[in-house]
Coordinates of C-alpha atoms and ligand atoms in Angstrom, one line a residue:
X1 CA 101.8 93.9 52.4
X2 CA 98.2 94.5 51.4
X3 CA 97.3 92.8 48.2
X4 CA 93.9 92.6 46.5
X5 CA 94.0 88.8 46.5
X6 CA 95.3 88.1 50.0
X7 CA 92.6 86.5 52.2
X8 CA 91.8 88.8 55.0
X9 CA 91.3 88.0 58.7
X10 CA 89.9 90.3 61.5
X11 CA 91.1 89.5 65.0
X12 CA 89.5 90.4 68.4
X13 CA 91.8 89.5 71.3
X14 CA 90.3 89.5 74.8
X15 CA 91.7 88.4 78.2
X16 CA 95.0 88.2 80.0
X17 CA 98.5 88.5 78.7
X18 CA 98.6 84.7 78.2
X19 CA 95.7 85.0 75.8
X20 CA 97.5 87.9 74.1
X21 CA 100.5 85.6 73.5
X22 CA 98.1 83.0 72.0
X23 CA 96.7 85.6 69.7
X24 CA 100.2 86.6 68.6
X25 CA 101.0 83.0 67.8
X26 CA 97.9 82.5 65.7
X27 CA 98.4 85.8 63.9
X28 CA 102.0 85.0 63.2
X29 CA 101.1 81.7 61.6
X30 CA 98.3 83.3 59.5
X31 CA 100.6 86.1 58.3
X32 CA 103.3 83.5 57.4
X33 CA 100.6 81.7 55.3
X34 CA 99.9 85.0 53.4
X35 CA 96.7 86.1 55.2
X36 CA 96.4 89.8 55.7
X37 CA 95.2 91.0 59.1
X38 CA 92.7 93.9 58.7
X39 CA 91.4 96.3 61.3
X40 CA 87.7 96.5 60.4
X41 CA 84.9 93.9 60.4
X42 CA 83.9 95.1 56.9
X43 CA 87.2 94.3 55.3
X44 CA 87.6 90.9 56.9
X45 CA 86.7 87.6 55.1
X46 CA 86.5 86.0 58.6
X47 CA 86.8 87.2 62.2
X48 CA 88.6 85.3 64.9
X49 CA 87.5 86.1 68.5
X50 CA 90.0 85.0 71.2
X51 CA 87.9 84.8 74.4
X52 CA 88.5 84.9 78.1
X53 CA 86.5 82.5 80.3
X54 CA 88.1 83.3 83.7
X55 CA 85.2 84.9 85.5
X56 CA 81.6 85.6 84.7
X57 CA 82.1 89.2 83.7
X58 CA 84.9 88.1 81.2
X59 CA 82.5 85.4 79.8
X60 CA 79.8 88.0 79.3
X61 CA 82.3 90.3 77.6
X62 CA 83.4 87.4 75.3
X63 CA 79.8 86.6 74.4
X64 CA 79.2 90.3 73.6
X65 CA 82.3 90.4 71.4
X66 CA 81.2 87.3 69.5
X67 CA 77.7 88.9 69.0
X68 CA 79.2 92.1 67.7
X69 CA 81.5 90.2 65.2
X70 CA 78.5 88.2 64.0
X71 CA 76.4 91.3 63.6
X72 CA 79.1 93.2 61.8
X73 CA 80.7 90.4 59.7
X74 CA 78.8 87.2 60.1
X75 CA 81.7 84.7 59.7
X76 CA 83.1 84.2 63.1
X77 CA 85.5 81.6 64.6
X78 CA 85.8 81.5 68.4
X79 CA 89.0 80.4 70.3
X80 CA 90.5 80.8 73.7
X81 CA 89.6 80.0 77.3
X82 CA 85.8 80.2 76.8
X83 CA 86.2 77.7 73.9
X84 CA 86.4 74.9 76.4
X85 CA 82.6 75.2 77.0
X86 CA 81.4 75.2 73.4
X87 CA 77.8 74.7 74.3
X88 CA 77.8 77.9 76.4
X89 CA 78.8 79.8 73.2
X90 CA 76.5 77.9 70.8
X91 CA 73.5 78.3 73.1
X92 CA 73.8 82.1 72.7
X93 CA 75.4 82.3 69.2
X94 CA 74.5 79.1 67.3
X95 CA 75.9 80.5 64.0
X96 CA 79.6 80.7 64.9
X97 CA 81.5 78.7 62.4
X98 CA 84.0 76.9 64.7
X99 CA 84.9 76.8 68.4
X100 CA 88.4 75.9 69.7
X101 CA 90.0 76.1 73.1
X102 CA 93.1 77.8 74.5
X103 CA 96.5 77.1 72.8
X104 CA 94.8 75.1 70.0
X105 CA 96.7 77.1 67.4
X106 CA 96.6 74.5 64.7
X107 CA 92.8 74.0 65.1
X108 CA 92.1 77.8 64.9
X109 CA 94.3 78.1 61.8
X110 CA 92.7 75.0 60.2
X111 CA 89.3 76.5 60.9
X112 CA 90.4 79.7 59.1
X113 CA 91.6 77.6 56.2
X114 CA 88.2 76.0 55.9
X115 CA 86.3 79.3 55.8
X116 CA 88.8 81.2 53.7
X117 CA 91.5 79.0 52.1
X118 CA 95.0 80.4 51.9
X119 CA 95.9 81.8 48.6
X120 CA 97.6 78.8 47.0
X121 CA 99.6 81.0 44.7
X122 CA 101.0 82.7 47.8
X123 CA 104.7 82.0 48.4
X124 CA 105.1 82.1 52.2
X125 CA 108.1 84.4 52.2
X126 CA 109.4 84.7 55.6
X127 CA 109.7 88.4 55.4
X128 CA 105.9 88.7 55.5
X129 CA 106.4 88.4 59.2
X130 CA 108.8 90.6 61.2
X131 CA 111.4 88.5 62.9
X132 CA 109.8 88.8 66.3
X133 CA 106.4 87.6 64.9
X134 CA 103.3 89.8 65.2
X135 CA 103.2 91.6 68.4
X136 CA 99.9 93.0 69.8
X137 CA 101.7 95.0 72.4
X138 CA 103.5 98.2 71.4
X139 CA 106.8 97.5 69.7
X140 CA 109.0 98.2 72.7
X141 CA 107.7 95.7 75.2
X142 CA 106.7 92.1 74.8
X143 CA 105.3 89.2 76.9
X144 CA 107.5 86.2 77.1
X145 CA 105.5 83.1 77.9
X146 CA 107.7 80.5 79.6
X147 CA 105.1 77.7 80.4
X148 CA 101.6 76.6 80.0
X149 CA 99.2 75.2 82.6
X150 CA 99.6 74.8 86.4
X151 CA 100.2 72.1 88.9
X152 CA 98.1 73.6 91.7
X153 CA 94.5 73.3 92.4
X154 CA 93.3 76.6 93.9
X155 CA 89.7 76.1 94.8
X156 CA 88.4 79.2 93.0
X157 CA 90.3 78.5 89.7
X158 CA 89.5 76.4 86.7
X159 CA 92.7 77.2 84.8
X160 CA 94.3 73.7 85.6
X161 CA 91.2 72.0 84.2
X162 CA 91.2 74.4 81.2
X163 CA 94.9 74.5 80.5
X164 CA 96.2 71.3 82.1
X165 CA 99.3 70.6 84.2
X166 CA 102.5 72.7 84.0
X167 CA 104.4 72.3 80.7
X168 CA 107.5 74.4 80.6
X169 CA 109.0 75.5 77.4
X170 CA 112.7 74.4 77.0
X171 CA 114.9 77.3 78.2
X172 CA 116.7 77.4 74.8
X173 CA 113.5 78.1 73.0
X174 CA 112.5 80.8 75.5
X175 CA 115.9 82.5 75.3
X176 CA 116.0 82.4 71.5
X177 CA 112.6 84.0 71.4
X178 CA 113.8 86.7 73.9
X179 CA 116.8 87.4 71.7
X180 CA 114.7 87.7 68.6
X181 CA 112.5 90.2 70.4
X182 CA 115.4 92.2 71.7
X183 CA 117.0 92.3 68.2
X184 CA 113.6 93.5 66.8
X185 CA 113.6 96.5 69.2
X186 CA 111.9 95.3 72.3
X187 CA 113.2 97.2 75.4
X188 CA 111.2 95.3 78.1
X189 CA 110.5 91.6 78.4
X190 CA 107.6 90.6 80.7
X191 CA 108.0 87.0 81.8
X192 CA 104.6 85.4 82.2
X193 CA 103.1 82.0 83.0
X194 CA 100.6 80.7 85.5
X195 CA 103.4 80.0 88.0
X196 CA 106.7 81.5 87.1
X197 CA 108.6 80.2 90.1
X198 CA 107.7 76.6 89.2
X199 CA 109.4 77.0 85.8
X200 CA 111.2 73.8 84.8
X201 CA 109.8 71.6 87.6
X202 CA 108.1 69.4 85.1
X203 CA 111.3 69.0 83.1
X204 CA 113.3 68.3 86.2
X205 CA 115.2 71.5 85.5
X206 CA 116.7 69.8 82.4
X207 CA 119.8 71.3 80.9
X208 CA 119.2 72.8 77.5
X209 CA 121.5 74.7 75.2
X210 CA 121.4 78.3 74.1
X211 CA 124.1 80.2 72.3
X212 CA 126.4 77.2 72.4
X213 CA 126.3 76.9 76.2
X214 CA 124.4 74.8 78.7
X215 CA 121.6 76.5 80.6
X216 CA 119.2 74.8 83.1
X217 CA 115.5 75.1 82.5
X218 CA 115.0 76.9 85.9
X219 CA 113.9 80.3 87.0
X220 CA 117.3 81.5 88.3
X221 CA 119.2 80.5 85.1
X222 CA 116.5 81.9 82.9
X223 CA 116.7 85.2 84.8
X224 CA 120.5 85.3 84.8
X225 CA 120.6 84.7 81.0
X226 CA 117.8 87.2 80.2
X227 CA 119.5 89.8 82.4
X228 CA 122.5 89.6 80.0
X229 CA 120.4 90.8 77.1
X230 CA 120.5 94.5 78.1
X231 CA 116.8 95.1 78.4
X232 CA 114.3 95.4 81.3
X233 CA 113.2 92.0 82.5
X234 CA 110.1 91.9 84.7
X235 CA 108.7 88.9 86.5
X236 CA 105.0 88.2 86.7
X237 CA 102.9 85.6 88.5
X238 CA 105.7 84.6 91.0
X239 CA 104.8 82.5 94.0
X240 CA 107.0 82.9 97.1
X241 CA 108.7 79.6 97.0
X242 CA 112.2 79.5 98.6
X243 CA 113.8 79.6 95.1
X244 CA 112.6 83.2 94.7
X245 CA 115.2 84.2 97.2
X246 CA 117.8 83.3 94.6
X247 CA 116.7 86.0 92.1
X248 CA 116.6 88.9 94.7
X249 CA 120.4 89.4 94.5
X250 CA 120.1 89.8 90.7
X251 CA 117.5 92.5 91.4
X252 CA 119.8 94.2 94.0
X253 CA 122.6 94.2 91.4
X254 CA 120.4 96.0 88.8
X255 CA 120.4 93.0 86.4
X256 CA 116.7 92.2 86.8
X257 CA 114.0 94.8 87.5
X258 CA 113.4 94.9 91.2
X259 CA 109.8 94.0 90.7
X260 CA 107.8 91.0 91.8
X261 CA 104.1 90.4 90.8
X262 CA 102.9 87.9 93.5
X263 CA 99.2 87.1 93.5
X264 CA 98.8 86.7 97.3
X265 CA 94.9 86.6 97.0
X266 CA 94.5 86.7 100.8
X267 CA 96.5 86.7 104.1
X268 CA 94.3 84.9 106.6
X269 CA 95.6 81.3 107.0
X270 CA 92.1 80.0 107.2
X271 CA 91.0 81.6 104.0
X272 CA 94.2 80.7 102.2
X273 CA 93.7 77.1 103.3
X274 CA 90.1 77.1 101.9
X275 CA 91.5 78.7 98.7
X276 CA 94.2 75.9 98.6
X277 CA 96.8 78.4 97.7
X278 CA 100.4 77.2 97.1
X279 CA 103.4 78.3 99.0
X280 CA 101.7 80.5 101.6
X281 CA 102.5 80.3 105.2
X282 CA 103.1 82.5 108.2
X283 CA 106.6 83.3 107.1
X284 CA 105.6 85.3 104.0
X285 CA 105.9 88.6 105.9
X286 CA 109.3 87.6 107.1
X287 CA 110.3 86.7 103.5
X288 CA 109.2 90.1 102.2
X289 CA 111.2 91.8 105.0
X290 CA 114.3 89.7 104.1
X291 CA 114.0 90.5 100.4
X292 CA 113.7 94.2 101.1
X293 CA 116.8 94.0 103.3
X294 CA 118.7 92.6 100.3
X295 CA 117.0 94.8 97.7
X296 CA 115.5 97.9 99.4
X297 CA 114.1 99.2 96.1
X298 CA 112.0 96.0 95.5
X299 CA 108.5 96.8 94.3
X300 CA 105.8 94.2 95.0
X301 CA 102.5 94.2 93.2
X302 CA 99.7 91.8 94.1
X303 CA 96.0 90.9 93.7
X304 CA 93.6 89.9 96.4
X305 CA 90.1 88.5 96.6
X306 CA 87.7 89.7 99.3
X307 CA 84.4 87.9 100.1
X308 CA 85.7 84.4 99.5
X309 CA 83.2 81.9 101.0
X310 CA 83.7 81.5 104.7
X311 CA 85.7 84.8 105.0
X312 CA 84.7 86.3 108.4
X313 CA 85.1 89.9 109.6
X314 CA 88.0 88.6 111.6
X315 CA 89.7 87.1 108.5
X316 CA 89.2 90.4 106.7
X317 CA 90.7 92.4 109.5
X318 CA 93.6 90.0 109.5
X319 CA 94.1 90.8 105.8
X320 CA 94.0 94.6 106.5
X321 CA 96.6 94.2 109.3
X322 CA 98.7 92.1 107.0
X323 CA 98.6 94.8 104.3
X324 CA 99.8 97.3 106.9
X325 CA 102.7 95.1 107.7
X326 CA 103.5 94.0 104.2
X327 CA 103.6 97.6 102.7
X328 CA 103.0 96.4 99.2
X329 CA 103.4 99.0 96.4
X330 CA 100.7 98.1 93.9
X331 CA 97.6 96.2 94.7
X332 CA 94.4 95.1 92.8
X333 CA 91.4 93.7 94.6
X334 CA 88.4 91.6 93.3
X335 CA 85.2 90.7 95.0
X336 CA 84.8 87.0 94.9
X337 CA 82.5 85.7 92.2
X338 CA 81.9 81.9 91.7
X339 CA 83.3 80.4 88.6
X340 CA 81.4 77.5 87.0
X341 CA 83.2 74.3 87.6
X342 CA 85.5 75.6 90.4
X343 CA 85.9 73.4 93.5
X344 CA 85.1 76.3 95.8
X345 CA 81.4 76.0 94.8
X346 CA 81.1 72.6 96.5
X347 CA 83.0 73.4 99.7
X348 CA 79.9 74.1 101.8
X349 CA 81.4 77.4 103.1
X350 CA 79.1 80.2 104.1
X351 CA 78.5 82.6 101.2
X352 CA 79.5 86.2 101.9
X353 CA 76.5 88.5 101.0
X354 CA 77.1 91.0 98.2
X355 CA 76.7 94.1 100.4
X356 CA 79.3 92.7 102.8
X357 CA 81.6 92.0 99.8
X358 CA 81.2 95.5 98.6
X359 CA 81.8 97.0 102.0
X360 CA 85.0 94.9 102.4
X361 CA 86.2 95.9 99.0
X362 CA 85.6 99.6 99.8
X363 CA 87.5 99.3 103.0
X364 CA 90.3 97.3 101.4
X365 CA 90.8 99.9 98.7
X366 CA 90.8 102.8 101.1
X367 CA 93.3 101.0 103.3
X368 CA 95.7 100.1 100.5
X369 CA 95.4 103.4 98.8
X370 CA 96.8 105.1 101.8
X371 CA 99.7 102.7 101.8
X372 CA 100.3 103.0 98.0
X373 CA 100.1 106.8 98.2
X374 CA 102.6 107.0 101.0
X375 CA 105.0 104.7 99.2
X376 CA 104.7 106.8 96.0
X377 CA 105.2 110.1 97.9
X378 CA 108.6 108.8 99.0
X379 CA 109.7 108.8 95.4
X380 CA 109.2 112.6 94.9
X381 CA 112.6 114.1 94.3
X382 CA 114.2 110.8 93.2
X383 CA 115.8 110.4 89.8
X384 CA 114.8 107.3 87.8
X385 CA 114.7 105.8 84.3
X386 CA 111.4 105.8 82.5
X387 CA 110.5 103.9 79.4
X388 CA 108.2 106.0 77.2
X389 CA 105.0 104.3 76.1
X390 CA 103.1 107.1 74.3
X391 CA 103.7 110.7 73.1
X392 CA 101.1 113.2 72.0
X393 CA 100.9 117.0 71.7
X394 CA 100.4 117.3 75.4
X395 CA 103.5 115.3 76.5
X396 CA 104.8 111.9 77.1
X397 CA 103.5 109.0 79.2
X398 CA 106.0 106.4 80.4
X399 CA 106.6 103.9 83.2
X400 CA 109.4 103.5 85.8
X401 CA 110.9 100.1 86.6
X402 CA 108.3 99.9 89.3
X403 CA 105.3 100.0 86.9
X404 CA 104.2 97.1 84.6
X405 CA 102.2 98.1 81.5
X406 CA 98.5 98.2 81.8
X407 CA 98.2 97.2 85.5
X408 CA 100.4 99.7 87.3
X409 CA 100.7 103.5 87.2
X410 CA 102.2 105.9 84.7
X411 CA 104.8 108.6 84.8
X412 CA 103.7 111.8 83.0
X413 CA 106.4 114.1 81.5
X414 CA 105.9 117.5 79.9
X415 CA 107.9 116.9 76.8
X416 CA 107.3 115.9 73.2
X417 CA 111.0 115.5 72.4
X418 CA 110.9 111.8 73.0
X419 CA 109.6 108.7 71.2
X420 CA 107.8 105.6 72.3
X421 CA 110.4 103.1 73.4
X422 CA 112.9 105.7 74.5
X423 CA 114.4 105.3 77.9
X424 CA 114.9 108.6 79.6
X425 CA 116.2 109.8 83.0
X426 CA 113.7 111.9 85.0
X427 CA 113.2 113.5 88.3
X428 CA 109.9 112.8 90.1
X429 CA 108.2 116.0 91.0
X430 CA 104.7 114.8 92.1
X431 CA 102.7 111.7 92.8
X432 CA 99.2 110.6 93.7
X433 CA 98.0 107.2 94.7
X434 CA 98.7 105.6 91.3
X435 CA 100.7 107.9 89.0
X436 CA 103.8 110.2 89.1
X437 CA 104.7 113.4 87.3
X438 CA 108.3 114.0 86.3
X439 CA 110.7 116.3 84.5
X440 CA 113.5 115.3 82.2
X441 CA 116.9 115.5 83.9
Ligands
LIG1 S1 98.2 78.8 90.9 FE1 96.1 78.6 91.5 S2 95.1 80.4 90.7 FE2 97.0 80.2 89.6 S3 96.5 79.1 87.8 FE3 97.2 77.6 89.3 S4 95.3 76.9 90.2 FE4 94.8 78.8 89.1

């Protein structure tokens, strides 16, 4: 599609999968208008940097990326989560051309128009864009964003103030996008939002239409319909509300990947209360047990925060004991770091010193690694399907249904006779704390 006259845009996409989806939408629009997306600063007429502003290290990374784009190209537009604090960007990089916030697709595109006008002779032929839009993920998997914003007010989080209250996409739109993606070759859909179990609450679970039939804008109906599309469907950012029970039988029946990404963040009731976490109470362990009775192969991945203000040694020990009981498969852990503007900063709770945070993080990781390792070891000898992500001269790297891209482990297979996007049957021959090794069956 490269033409000498097409205006050229460089794009740097940082942050979480939700930001990636935003990037894809901006790129899709620009491609439809005839812009060419180029991979180097030197070739670009303007560079868009989609930033992340979630924690301090992400902000620093965003500022570095803006600085690099300014040094290498000079014409830079900033968008994304960090765009909500324009002054924080302009204080460091006063020469950026425009700053817009998350989901401000039109504003970003307008800013690009001002710097580099679209080629007015360009006829926006729809075939400039593949039917699934521009995907920044490999061709065989795609994120499917079902809503924006969040109705909760976790005390460490500024997402509700950055992204607003929950706004669900009508289920017909989501399903149409999913179908386009599947037709374009996507083999795995990763459902994302800030709170997937709350999908449709804001629309009062309104009935929408898809493929000539009524479908409710609700997690269960969304999952049921997605599961009829013949691809892997994986749920992220699920909170353990009672309605999650409804999708477990779909997982047990093999319709939905038996995988739940639930950001528990902590287990101590006192810390969870201070964090103002939704849907967490003493029964969570009982729920997990009940889910596993219905669907024994269920994989649960989660993230936790250690060193939240007010966390005592007793709270931390409670968390370790909870992990022993919960037997989660995949776990990430962060040391708490205050986020500007988050309510937790004003709660007058005792700050946990950095050395204590580090010590708890080390103990947490060692504790959970033993659990994850033991759970992976049990898979040695099993046969399972693996979706191939990459192939090089040394072999293939894929993922089982229990592994989400980028955050979980990989399955290494000694073969070059497969392609990215292939689904192959393997037997697991070895495992460590994260990854598995397998042979083709
Ligand atoms: S659920 Fe809590 S942590 Fe997640 S986006 Fe909403 S407020 Fe933030």
